[in-house]
Short mmCIF file of C-alpha atoms in Angstrom, two decimals:
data_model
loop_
_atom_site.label_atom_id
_atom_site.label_comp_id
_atom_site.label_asym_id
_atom_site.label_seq_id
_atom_site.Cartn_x
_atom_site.Cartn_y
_atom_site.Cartn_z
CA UNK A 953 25.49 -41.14 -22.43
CA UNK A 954 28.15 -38.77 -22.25
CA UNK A 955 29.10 -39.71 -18.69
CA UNK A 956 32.85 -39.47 -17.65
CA UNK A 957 34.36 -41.90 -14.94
CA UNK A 958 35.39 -41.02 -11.36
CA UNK A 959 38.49 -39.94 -10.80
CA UNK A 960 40.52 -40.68 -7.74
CA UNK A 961 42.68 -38.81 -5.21
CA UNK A 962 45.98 -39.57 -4.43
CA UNK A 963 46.54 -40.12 -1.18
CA UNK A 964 49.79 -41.04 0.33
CA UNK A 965 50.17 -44.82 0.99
CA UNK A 966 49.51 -46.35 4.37
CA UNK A 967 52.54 -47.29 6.21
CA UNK A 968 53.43 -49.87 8.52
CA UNK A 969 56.38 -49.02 10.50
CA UNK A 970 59.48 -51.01 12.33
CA UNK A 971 62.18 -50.14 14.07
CA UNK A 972 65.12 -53.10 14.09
CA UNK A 973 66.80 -52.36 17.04
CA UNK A 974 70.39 -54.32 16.78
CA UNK A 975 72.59 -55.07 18.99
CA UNK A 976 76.31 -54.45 17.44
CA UNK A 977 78.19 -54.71 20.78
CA UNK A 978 81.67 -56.11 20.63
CA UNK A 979 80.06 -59.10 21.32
CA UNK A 980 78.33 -59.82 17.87
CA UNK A 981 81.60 -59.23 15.94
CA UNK A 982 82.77 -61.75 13.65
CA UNK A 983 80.19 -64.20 12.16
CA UNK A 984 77.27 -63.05 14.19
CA UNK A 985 77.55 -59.29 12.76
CA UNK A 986 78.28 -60.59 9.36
CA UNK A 987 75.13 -63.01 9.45
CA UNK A 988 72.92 -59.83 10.89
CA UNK A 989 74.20 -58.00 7.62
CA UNK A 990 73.50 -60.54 5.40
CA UNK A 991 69.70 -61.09 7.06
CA UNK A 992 68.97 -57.23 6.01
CA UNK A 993 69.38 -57.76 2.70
CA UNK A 994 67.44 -60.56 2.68
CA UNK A 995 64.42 -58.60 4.51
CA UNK A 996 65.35 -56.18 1.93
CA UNK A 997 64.66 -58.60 -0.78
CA UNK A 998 62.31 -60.53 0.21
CA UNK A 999 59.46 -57.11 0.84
CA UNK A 1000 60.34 -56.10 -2.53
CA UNK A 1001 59.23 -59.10 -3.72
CA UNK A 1002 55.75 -57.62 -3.03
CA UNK A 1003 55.14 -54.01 -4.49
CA UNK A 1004 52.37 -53.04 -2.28
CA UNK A 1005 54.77 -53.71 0.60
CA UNK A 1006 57.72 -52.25 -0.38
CA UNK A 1007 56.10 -49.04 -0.42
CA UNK A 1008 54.14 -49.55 3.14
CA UNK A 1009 57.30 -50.63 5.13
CA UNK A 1010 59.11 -48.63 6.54
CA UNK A 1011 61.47 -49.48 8.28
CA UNK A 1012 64.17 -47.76 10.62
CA UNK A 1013 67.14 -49.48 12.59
CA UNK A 1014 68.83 -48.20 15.79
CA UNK A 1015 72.14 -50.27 16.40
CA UNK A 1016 73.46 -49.95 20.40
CA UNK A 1017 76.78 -50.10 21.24
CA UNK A 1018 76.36 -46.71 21.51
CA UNK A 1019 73.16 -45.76 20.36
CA UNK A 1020 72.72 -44.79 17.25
CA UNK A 1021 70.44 -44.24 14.16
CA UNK A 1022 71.49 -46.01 11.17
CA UNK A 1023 68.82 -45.57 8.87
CA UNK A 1024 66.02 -42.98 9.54
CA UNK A 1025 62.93 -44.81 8.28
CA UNK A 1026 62.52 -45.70 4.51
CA UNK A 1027 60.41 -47.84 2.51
CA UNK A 1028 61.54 -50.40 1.32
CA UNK A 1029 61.77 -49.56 -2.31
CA UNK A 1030 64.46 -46.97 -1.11
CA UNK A 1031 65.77 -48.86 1.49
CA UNK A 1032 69.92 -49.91 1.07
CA UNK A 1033 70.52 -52.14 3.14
CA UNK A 1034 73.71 -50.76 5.75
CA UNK A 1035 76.85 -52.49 6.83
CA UNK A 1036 77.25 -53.03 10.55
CA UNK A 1037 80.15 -53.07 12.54
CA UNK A 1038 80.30 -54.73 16.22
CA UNK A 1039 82.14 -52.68 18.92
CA UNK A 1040 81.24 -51.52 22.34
CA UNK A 1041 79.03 -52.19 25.23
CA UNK A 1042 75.78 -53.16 25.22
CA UNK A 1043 73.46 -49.59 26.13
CA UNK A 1044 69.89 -51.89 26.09
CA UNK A 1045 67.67 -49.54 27.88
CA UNK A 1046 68.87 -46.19 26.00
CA UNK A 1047 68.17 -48.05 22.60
CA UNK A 1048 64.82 -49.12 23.58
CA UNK A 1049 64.10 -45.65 24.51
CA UNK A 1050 65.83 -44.09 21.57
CA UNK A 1051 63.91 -46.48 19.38
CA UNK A 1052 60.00 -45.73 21.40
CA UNK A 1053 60.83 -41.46 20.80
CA UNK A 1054 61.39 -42.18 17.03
CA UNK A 1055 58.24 -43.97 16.65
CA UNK A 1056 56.29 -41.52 18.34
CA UNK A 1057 58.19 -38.40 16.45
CA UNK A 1058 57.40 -40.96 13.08
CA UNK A 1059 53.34 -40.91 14.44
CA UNK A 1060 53.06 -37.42 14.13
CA UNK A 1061 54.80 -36.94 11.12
CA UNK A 1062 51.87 -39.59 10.12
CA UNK A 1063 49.32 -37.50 11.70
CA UNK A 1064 50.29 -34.25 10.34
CA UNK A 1065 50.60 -35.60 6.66
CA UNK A 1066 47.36 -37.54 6.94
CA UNK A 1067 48.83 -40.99 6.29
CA UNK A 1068 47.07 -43.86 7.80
CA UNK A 1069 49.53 -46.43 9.47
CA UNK A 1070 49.60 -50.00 10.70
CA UNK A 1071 50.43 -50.59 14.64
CA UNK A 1072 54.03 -50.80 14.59
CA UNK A 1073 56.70 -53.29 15.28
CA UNK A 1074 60.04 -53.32 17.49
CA UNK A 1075 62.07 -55.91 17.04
CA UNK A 1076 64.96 -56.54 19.27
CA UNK A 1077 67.85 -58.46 18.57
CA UNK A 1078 70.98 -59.01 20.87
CA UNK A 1079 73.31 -61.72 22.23
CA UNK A 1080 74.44 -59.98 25.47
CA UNK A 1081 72.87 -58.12 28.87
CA UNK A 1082 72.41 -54.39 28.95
CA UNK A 1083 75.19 -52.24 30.69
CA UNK A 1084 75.05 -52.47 34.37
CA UNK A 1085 73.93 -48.77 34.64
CA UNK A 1086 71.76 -49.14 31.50
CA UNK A 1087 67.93 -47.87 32.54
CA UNK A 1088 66.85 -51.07 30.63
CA UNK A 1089 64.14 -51.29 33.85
CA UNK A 1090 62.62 -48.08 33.34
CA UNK A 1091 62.47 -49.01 28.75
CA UNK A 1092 60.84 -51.88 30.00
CA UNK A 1093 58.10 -50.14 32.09
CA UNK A 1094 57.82 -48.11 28.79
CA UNK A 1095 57.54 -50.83 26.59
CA UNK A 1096 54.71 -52.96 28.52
CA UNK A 1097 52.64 -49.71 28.84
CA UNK A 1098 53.35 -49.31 25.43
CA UNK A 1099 51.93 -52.49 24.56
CA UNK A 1100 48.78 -52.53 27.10
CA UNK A 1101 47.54 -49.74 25.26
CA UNK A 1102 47.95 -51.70 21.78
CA UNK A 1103 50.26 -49.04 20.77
CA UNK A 1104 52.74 -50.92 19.83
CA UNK A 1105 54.08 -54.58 18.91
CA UNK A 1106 57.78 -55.65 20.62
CA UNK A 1107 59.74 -58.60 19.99
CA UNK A 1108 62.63 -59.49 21.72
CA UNK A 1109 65.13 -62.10 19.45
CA UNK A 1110 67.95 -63.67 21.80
CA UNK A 1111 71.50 -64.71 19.74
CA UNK A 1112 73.74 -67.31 21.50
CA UNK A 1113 74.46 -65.50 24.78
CA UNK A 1114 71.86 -63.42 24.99
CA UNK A 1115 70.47 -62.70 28.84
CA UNK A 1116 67.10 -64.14 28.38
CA UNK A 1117 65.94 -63.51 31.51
CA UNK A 1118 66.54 -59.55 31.06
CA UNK A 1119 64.30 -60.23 27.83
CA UNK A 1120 61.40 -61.98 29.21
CA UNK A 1121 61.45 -58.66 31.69
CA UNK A 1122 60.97 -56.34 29.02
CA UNK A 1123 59.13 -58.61 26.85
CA UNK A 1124 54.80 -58.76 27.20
CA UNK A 1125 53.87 -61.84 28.57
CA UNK A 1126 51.94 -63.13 25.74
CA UNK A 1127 55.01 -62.75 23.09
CA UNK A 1128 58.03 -63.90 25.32
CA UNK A 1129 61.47 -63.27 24.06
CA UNK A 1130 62.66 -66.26 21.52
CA UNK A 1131 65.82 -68.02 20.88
CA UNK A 1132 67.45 -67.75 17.54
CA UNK A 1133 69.01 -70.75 16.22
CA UNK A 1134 72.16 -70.52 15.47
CA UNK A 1135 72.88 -67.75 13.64
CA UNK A 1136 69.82 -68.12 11.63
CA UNK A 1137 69.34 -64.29 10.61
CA UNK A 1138 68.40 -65.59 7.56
CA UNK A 1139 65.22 -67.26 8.08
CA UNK A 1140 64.17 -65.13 10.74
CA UNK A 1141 64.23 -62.13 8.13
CA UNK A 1142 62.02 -63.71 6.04
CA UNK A 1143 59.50 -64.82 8.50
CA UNK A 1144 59.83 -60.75 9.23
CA UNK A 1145 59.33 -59.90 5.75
CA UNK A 1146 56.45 -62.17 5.59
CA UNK A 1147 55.07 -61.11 8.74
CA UNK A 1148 55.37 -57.32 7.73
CA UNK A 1149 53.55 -58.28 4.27
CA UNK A 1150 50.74 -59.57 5.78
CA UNK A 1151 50.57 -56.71 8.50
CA UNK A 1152 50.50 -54.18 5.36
CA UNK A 1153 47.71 -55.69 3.58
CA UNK A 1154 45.57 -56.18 6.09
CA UNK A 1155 42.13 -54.53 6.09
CA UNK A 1156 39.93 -53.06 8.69
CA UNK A 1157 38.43 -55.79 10.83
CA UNK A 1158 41.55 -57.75 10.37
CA UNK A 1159 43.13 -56.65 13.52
CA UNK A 1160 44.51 -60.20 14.61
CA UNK A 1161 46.86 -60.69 11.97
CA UNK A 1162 48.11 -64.42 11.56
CA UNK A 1163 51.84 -64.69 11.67
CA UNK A 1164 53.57 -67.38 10.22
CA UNK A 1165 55.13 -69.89 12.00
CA UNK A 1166 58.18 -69.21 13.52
CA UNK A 1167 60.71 -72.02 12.38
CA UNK A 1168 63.95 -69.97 13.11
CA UNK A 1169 63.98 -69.84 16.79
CA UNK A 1170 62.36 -71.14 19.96
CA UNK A 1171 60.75 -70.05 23.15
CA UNK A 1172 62.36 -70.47 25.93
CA UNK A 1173 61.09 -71.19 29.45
CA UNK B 1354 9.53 -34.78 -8.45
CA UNK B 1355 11.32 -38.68 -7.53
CA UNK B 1356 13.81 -40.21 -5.34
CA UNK B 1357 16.59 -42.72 -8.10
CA UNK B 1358 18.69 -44.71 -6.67
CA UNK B 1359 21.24 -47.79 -7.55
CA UNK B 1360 22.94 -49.93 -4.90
CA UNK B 1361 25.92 -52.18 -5.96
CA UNK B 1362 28.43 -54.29 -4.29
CA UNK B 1363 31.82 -56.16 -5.36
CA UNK B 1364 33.87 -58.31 -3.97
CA UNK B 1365 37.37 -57.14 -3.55
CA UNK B 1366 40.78 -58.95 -5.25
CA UNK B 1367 42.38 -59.85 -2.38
CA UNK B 1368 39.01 -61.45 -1.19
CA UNK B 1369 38.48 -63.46 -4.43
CA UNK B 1370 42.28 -64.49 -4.00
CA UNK B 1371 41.39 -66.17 -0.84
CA UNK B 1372 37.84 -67.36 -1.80
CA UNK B 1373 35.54 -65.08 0.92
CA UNK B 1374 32.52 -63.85 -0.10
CA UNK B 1375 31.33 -60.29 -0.98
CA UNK B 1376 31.11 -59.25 2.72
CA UNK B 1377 29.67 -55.85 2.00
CA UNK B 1378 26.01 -55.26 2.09
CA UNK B 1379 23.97 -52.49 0.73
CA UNK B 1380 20.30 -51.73 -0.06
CA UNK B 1381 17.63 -48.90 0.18
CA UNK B 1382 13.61 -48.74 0.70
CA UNK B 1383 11.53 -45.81 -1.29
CA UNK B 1384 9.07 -44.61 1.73
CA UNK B 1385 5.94 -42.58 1.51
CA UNK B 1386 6.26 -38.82 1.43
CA UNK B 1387 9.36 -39.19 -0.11
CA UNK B 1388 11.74 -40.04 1.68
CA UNK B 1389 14.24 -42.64 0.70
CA UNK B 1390 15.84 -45.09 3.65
CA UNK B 1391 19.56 -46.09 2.84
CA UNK B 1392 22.19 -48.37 4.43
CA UNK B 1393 25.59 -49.98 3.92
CA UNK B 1394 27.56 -52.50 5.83
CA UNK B 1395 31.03 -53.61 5.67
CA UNK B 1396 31.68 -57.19 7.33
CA UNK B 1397 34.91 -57.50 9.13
CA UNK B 1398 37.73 -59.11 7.97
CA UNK B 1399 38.14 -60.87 10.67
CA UNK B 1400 34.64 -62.41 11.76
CA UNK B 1401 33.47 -65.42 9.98
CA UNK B 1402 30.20 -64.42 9.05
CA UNK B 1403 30.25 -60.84 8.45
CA UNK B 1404 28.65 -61.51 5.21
CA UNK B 1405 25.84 -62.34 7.21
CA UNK B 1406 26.22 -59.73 9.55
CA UNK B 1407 26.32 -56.94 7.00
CA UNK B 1408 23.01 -58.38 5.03
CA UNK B 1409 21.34 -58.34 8.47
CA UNK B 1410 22.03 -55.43 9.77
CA UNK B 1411 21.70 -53.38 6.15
CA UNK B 1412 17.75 -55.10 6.46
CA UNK B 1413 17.26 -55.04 9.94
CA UNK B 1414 17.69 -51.21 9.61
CA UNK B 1415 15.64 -51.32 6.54
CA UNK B 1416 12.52 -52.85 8.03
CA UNK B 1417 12.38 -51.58 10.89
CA UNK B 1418 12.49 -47.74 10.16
CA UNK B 1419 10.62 -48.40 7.47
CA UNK B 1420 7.93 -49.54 9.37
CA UNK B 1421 8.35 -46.65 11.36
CA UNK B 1422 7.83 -44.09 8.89
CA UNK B 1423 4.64 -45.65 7.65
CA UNK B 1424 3.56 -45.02 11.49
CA UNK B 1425 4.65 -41.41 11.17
CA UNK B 1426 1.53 -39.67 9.68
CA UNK B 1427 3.62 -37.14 8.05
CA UNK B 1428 7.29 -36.32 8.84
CA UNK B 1429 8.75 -33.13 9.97
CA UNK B 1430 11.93 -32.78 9.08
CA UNK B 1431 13.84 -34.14 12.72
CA UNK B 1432 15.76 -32.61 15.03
CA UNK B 1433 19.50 -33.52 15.80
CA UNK B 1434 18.04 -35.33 19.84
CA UNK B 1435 15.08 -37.12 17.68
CA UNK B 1436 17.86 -38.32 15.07
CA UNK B 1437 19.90 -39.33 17.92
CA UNK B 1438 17.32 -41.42 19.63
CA UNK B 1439 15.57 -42.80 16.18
CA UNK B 1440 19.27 -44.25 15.18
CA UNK B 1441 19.92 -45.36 18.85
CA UNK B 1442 16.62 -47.03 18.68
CA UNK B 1443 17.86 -48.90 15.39
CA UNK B 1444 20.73 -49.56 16.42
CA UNK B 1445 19.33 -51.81 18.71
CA UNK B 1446 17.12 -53.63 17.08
CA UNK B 1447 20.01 -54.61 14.25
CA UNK B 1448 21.98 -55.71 17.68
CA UNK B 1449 18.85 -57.67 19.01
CA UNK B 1450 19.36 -59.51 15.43
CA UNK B 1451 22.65 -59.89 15.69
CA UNK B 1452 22.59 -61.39 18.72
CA UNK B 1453 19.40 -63.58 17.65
CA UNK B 1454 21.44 -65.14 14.64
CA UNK B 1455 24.45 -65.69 16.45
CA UNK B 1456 22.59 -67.65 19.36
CA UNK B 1457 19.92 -69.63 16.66
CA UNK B 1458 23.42 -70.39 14.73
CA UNK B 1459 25.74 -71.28 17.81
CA UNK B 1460 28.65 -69.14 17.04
CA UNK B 1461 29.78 -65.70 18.91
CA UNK B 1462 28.46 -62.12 18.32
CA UNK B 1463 31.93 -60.94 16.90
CA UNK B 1464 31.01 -63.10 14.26
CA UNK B 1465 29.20 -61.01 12.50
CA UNK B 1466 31.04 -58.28 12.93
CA UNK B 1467 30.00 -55.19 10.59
CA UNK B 1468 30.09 -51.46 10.01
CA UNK B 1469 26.95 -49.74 9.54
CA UNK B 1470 26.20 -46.71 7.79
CA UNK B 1471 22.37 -45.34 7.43
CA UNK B 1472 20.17 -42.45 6.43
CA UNK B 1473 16.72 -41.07 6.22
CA UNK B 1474 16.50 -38.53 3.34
CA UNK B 1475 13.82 -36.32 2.62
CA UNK B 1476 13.79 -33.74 -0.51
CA UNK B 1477 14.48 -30.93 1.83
CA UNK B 1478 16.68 -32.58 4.73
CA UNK B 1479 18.99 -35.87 5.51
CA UNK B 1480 19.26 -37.25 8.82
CA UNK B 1481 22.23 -39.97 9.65
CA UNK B 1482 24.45 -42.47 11.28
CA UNK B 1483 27.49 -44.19 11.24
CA UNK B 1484 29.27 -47.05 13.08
CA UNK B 1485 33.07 -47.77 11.87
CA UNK B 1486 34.31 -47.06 8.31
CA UNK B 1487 33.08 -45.74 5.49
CA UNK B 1488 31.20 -42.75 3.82
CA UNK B 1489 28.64 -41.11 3.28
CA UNK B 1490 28.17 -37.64 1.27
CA UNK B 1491 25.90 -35.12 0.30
CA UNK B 1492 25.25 -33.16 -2.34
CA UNK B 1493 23.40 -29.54 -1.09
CA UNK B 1494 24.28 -28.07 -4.72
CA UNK B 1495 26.06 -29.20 -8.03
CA UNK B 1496 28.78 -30.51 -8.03
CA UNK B 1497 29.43 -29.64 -4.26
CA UNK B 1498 30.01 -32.21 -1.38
CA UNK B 1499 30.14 -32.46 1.77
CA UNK B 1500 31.49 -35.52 4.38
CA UNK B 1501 29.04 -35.75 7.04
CA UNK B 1502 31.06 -38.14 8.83
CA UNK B 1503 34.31 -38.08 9.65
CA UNK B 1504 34.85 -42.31 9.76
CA UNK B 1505 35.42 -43.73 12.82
CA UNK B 1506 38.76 -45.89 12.89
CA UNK B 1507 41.13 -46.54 15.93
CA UNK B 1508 44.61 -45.40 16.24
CA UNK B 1509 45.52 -47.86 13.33
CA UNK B 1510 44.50 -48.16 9.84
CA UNK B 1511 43.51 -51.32 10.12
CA UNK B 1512 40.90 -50.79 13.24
CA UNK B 1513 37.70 -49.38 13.57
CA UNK B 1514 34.45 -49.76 15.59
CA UNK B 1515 32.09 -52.45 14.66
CA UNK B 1516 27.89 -52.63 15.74
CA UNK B 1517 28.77 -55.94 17.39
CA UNK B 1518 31.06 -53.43 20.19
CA UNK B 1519 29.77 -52.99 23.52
CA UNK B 1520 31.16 -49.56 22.55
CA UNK B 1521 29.12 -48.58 19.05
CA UNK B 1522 26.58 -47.24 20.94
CA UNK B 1523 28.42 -44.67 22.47
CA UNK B 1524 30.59 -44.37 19.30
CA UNK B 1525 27.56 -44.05 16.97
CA UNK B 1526 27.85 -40.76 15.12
CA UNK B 1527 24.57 -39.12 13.98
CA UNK B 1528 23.79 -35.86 12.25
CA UNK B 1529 21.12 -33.72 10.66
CA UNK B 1530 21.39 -31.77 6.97
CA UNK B 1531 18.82 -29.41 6.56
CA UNK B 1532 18.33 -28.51 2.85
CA UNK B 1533 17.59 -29.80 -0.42
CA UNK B 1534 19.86 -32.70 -1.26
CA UNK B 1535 20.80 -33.40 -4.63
CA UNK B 1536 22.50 -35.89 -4.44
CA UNK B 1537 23.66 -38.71 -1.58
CA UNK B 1538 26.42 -41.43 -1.83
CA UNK B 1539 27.33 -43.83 0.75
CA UNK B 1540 29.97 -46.09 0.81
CA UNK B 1541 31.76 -48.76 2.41
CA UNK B 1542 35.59 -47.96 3.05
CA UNK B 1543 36.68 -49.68 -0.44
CA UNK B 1544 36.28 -46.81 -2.10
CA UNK B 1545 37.55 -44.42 0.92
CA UNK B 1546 41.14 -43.93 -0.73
CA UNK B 1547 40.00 -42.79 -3.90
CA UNK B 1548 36.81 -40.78 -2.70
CA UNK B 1549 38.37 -38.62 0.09
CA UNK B 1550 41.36 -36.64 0.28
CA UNK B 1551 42.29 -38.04 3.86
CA UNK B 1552 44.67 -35.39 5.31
CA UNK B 1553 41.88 -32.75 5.67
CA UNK B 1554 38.46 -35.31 5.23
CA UNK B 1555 37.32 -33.74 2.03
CA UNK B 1556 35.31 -35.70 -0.72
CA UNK B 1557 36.80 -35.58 -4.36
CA UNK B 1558 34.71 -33.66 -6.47
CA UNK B 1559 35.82 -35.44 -9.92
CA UNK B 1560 35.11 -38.63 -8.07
CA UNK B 1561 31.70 -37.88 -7.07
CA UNK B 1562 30.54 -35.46 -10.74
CA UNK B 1563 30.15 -38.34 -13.42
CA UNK B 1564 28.51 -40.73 -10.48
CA UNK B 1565 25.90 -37.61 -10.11
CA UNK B 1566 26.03 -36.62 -13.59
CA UNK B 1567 25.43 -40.22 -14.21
CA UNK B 1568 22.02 -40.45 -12.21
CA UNK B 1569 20.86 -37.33 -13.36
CA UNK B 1570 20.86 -38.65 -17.07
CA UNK B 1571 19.44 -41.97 -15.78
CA UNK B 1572 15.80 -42.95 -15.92
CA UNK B 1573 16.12 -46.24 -13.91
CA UNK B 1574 19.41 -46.41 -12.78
CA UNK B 1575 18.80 -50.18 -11.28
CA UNK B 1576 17.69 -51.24 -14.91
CA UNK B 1577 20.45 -49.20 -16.48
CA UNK B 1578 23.83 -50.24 -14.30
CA UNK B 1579 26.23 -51.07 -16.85
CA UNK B 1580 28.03 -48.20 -15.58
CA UNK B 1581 28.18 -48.51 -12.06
CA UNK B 1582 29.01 -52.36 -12.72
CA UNK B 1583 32.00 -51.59 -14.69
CA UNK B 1584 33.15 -49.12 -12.98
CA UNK B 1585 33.02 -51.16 -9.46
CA UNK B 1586 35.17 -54.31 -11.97
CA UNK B 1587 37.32 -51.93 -13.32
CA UNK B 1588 41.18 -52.63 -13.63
CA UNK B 1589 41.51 -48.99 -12.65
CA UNK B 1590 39.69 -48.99 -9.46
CA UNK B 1591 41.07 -52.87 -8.26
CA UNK B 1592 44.34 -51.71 -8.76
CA UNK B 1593 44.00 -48.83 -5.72
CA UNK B 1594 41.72 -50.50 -3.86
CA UNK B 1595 42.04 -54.55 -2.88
CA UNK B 1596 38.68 -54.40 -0.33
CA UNK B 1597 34.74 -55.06 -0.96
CA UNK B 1598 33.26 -52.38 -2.16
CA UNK B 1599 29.87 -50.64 -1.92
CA UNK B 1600 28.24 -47.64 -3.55
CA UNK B 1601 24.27 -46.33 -3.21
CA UNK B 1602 23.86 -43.45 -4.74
CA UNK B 1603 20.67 -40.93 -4.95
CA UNK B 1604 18.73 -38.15 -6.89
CA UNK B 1605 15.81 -36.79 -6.27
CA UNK B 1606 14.76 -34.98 -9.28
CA UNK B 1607 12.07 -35.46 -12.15
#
């Protein structure tokens, strides 16, 4: 017949965005800051696993104690896992509104490139209270507006010490802060790999995503 | 002077990984004066019966504007308010049928959760609508294409607006073509990534040439699909695209 085939376009990949926001405060040094390192390069790992995903995560992380970017965001196929070290106070609210701009700055870069992207994550983890002067109040307000308008998905993670009543205020109601166990970075990195998998191959129509279960941590009342 | 046209569906990888049905739907009716009724529909994900859904409302449409074009003695070509209300009007009744499975069969509306794409083509004009996902473009000349719908998705790639939505109404998009079309292809959002160029909306003409060039040396397409049928099972398309996935394509030539 003399037919050829269709050819196809190359469009960028979707992406499906999260922001790790860390706490490194003095706090975490020791084994809690070496267990957090270890946990990235597990989430690291355990993406690549899956191709498709490796190049649809991206992922960014914001450490506080001060604020600061670590790693601008990167797939995961180009994604080296960093080093933290724990020092300083605990800046909460700044972080959580360091971490909101650079998904929103991230969105447009989407928008202006034409790549289609999943609704992102933020996932907090710390084992302390935010500063006494820290606007955490105000991040908060942010984040629940943030997440009423489905813009957005936060989760708080609390380590051994962490003020979870300051979570469960900045939390939504419907995904309350949990409780790590132990220093269990481990596990809960590869429930987040997991989760992010199944966030980046999900198809239209598939809006509620099932997340594994959550065997790392607990929530706390 | 004829209206060809193929419709095929296949189910996607990831959904014979997990063991779902095909829950795309496609088909098309051949109408007096020639003019050829088409329709897709893309089940969601998420709903349990979308395969039903997207058979439904792909026949729903189907019979009922057929029916109304054998009532239309002849048919000028229509304006953009008579497209409007025509597709509002079918939209309704595929609701009403929604709604009529989901009570007979005891489960909820979102159930059958589907996009819908549809479109009344005449040899010198194309009225259409779409609900959600998915594409549908026209051929005015050779080899050129247009998008006459910009698909309808949320924020998120993984959202878009479904005929079960109190919202689709409102969110219906509908248009009028005037023109000669040579050729029409509508799709369900399988084949969205490697049709369209999606920063600026634009169909991919070496997608679209051999799928023309293919019905224009085609007698009876829907005897002769070999072609379509690979190309929907090919290794090269699953391995860009994991999703259902729907193509009708039309000619009207000799």
């Amino acid at each position: 017949m003399g037919v050829g085939l269709p050819e196809f376009v190359e469009n960028p990949e979707n992406r499906c965005p999260v922001v790790l926001l860390l706490d490194t405060s003095g706090s975490m040094a020791g084994e809690p800051i070496k267990a957090l390192n270890q946990g990235l390069t597990v989430f690291q790992s355990a993406v690549r696993e899956d191709e498709q995903a490796s190049l649809r995560v991206e992922v960014a992380i914001v450490a506080f104690g001060p604020v600061r970017l670590v790693q601008d965001f990167v797939t995961i196929d180009e994604f080296v896992p960093p080093q933290l070290d724990a020092s300083g106070l605990t800046p909460m609210g700044e972080a959580i509104n360091y971490a909101l701009d650079l998904l929103e700055s991230r969105k447009e870069t989407y928008r202006v490139s034409g790549i289609q992207y999943y609704r992102p994550w933020i996932f907090l983890i710390t084992d302390g209270a935010p500063n006494l002067n820290s606007p955490w109040q105000q991040a908060a307000q942010r984040v629940k507006d943030s997440e009423s308008n489905r813009k957005l998905s936060f989760f708080a993670v609390g380590v051994q010490g962490a003020d979870l009543e300051t979570l469960r205020q900045i939390t939504p109601l419907e995904r309350p802060p949990m409780m790590l166990h132990g220093l269990d970075f481990k596990s809960m990195f590869v429930w987040l790999s997991d989760s992010m998998r199944r966030v980046s191959s999900s198809t239209v129509g598939g809006e509620m995503v099932a997340l594994p279960p959550v065997g790392w941590g607990q929530i706390t009342t | 002077m004829v209206w060809r046209a193929i419709v095929r569906s296949s189910v996607g990888t990831s959904h014979k990984k997990r063991q779902m049905p095909c829950q795309d739907y496609g088909q098309y009716i051949i109408a007096t004066d020639d003019i050829i009724v088409g329709a897709v529909a893309d089940g969601a994900g998420s709903a349990k019966y979308s395969d039903i859904g997207a058979e439904l409302a792909v026949k729903t449409c189907l019979l009922n504007l057929g029916e109304w074009l054998e009532s239309q003695k002849h048919l000028s070509p229509l304006s953009e308010q008579q497209a409007a209300t025509v597709f509002a009007w079918t939209l309704e009744t595929v609701v009403t049928a929604l709604k009529q499975q989901a009570a007979n069969s005891g489960y909820p509306l979102n159930e059958l959760a589907c996009t819908l794409i549809v479109f009344i083509a005449a040899p010198d004009w194309v009225a259409a609508m779409q609900v959600g996902d998915g594409f549908l473009v026209a051929g005015s000349q050779i080899h050129e294409y247009q998008l006459l719908f910009q698909p309808t998705k949320g924020e998120f790639i993984n959202e878009t607006t479904f005929v079960t939505a109190p919202s689709a109404l409102e969110e219906m998009q509908v248009c009028v073509r005037p023109g000669h079309q040579a050729f029409i292809c509508a799709s369900t959002d399988g084949l969205e990534r490697v049709a369209i160029r999606m920063d600026d909306w634009l169909p991919f003409a070496r997608f679209f040439q051999p799928l023309q060039d293919y019905m224009w040396t085609t007698s009876s397409p829907e005897q002769e699909d070999e072609y379509i049928r690979n190309f929907l099972d090919s290794e090269r398309l699953n391995a860009r695209t994991d999703d259902d996935k729907t193509i009708l394509l039309c000619v009207y030539g000799q």
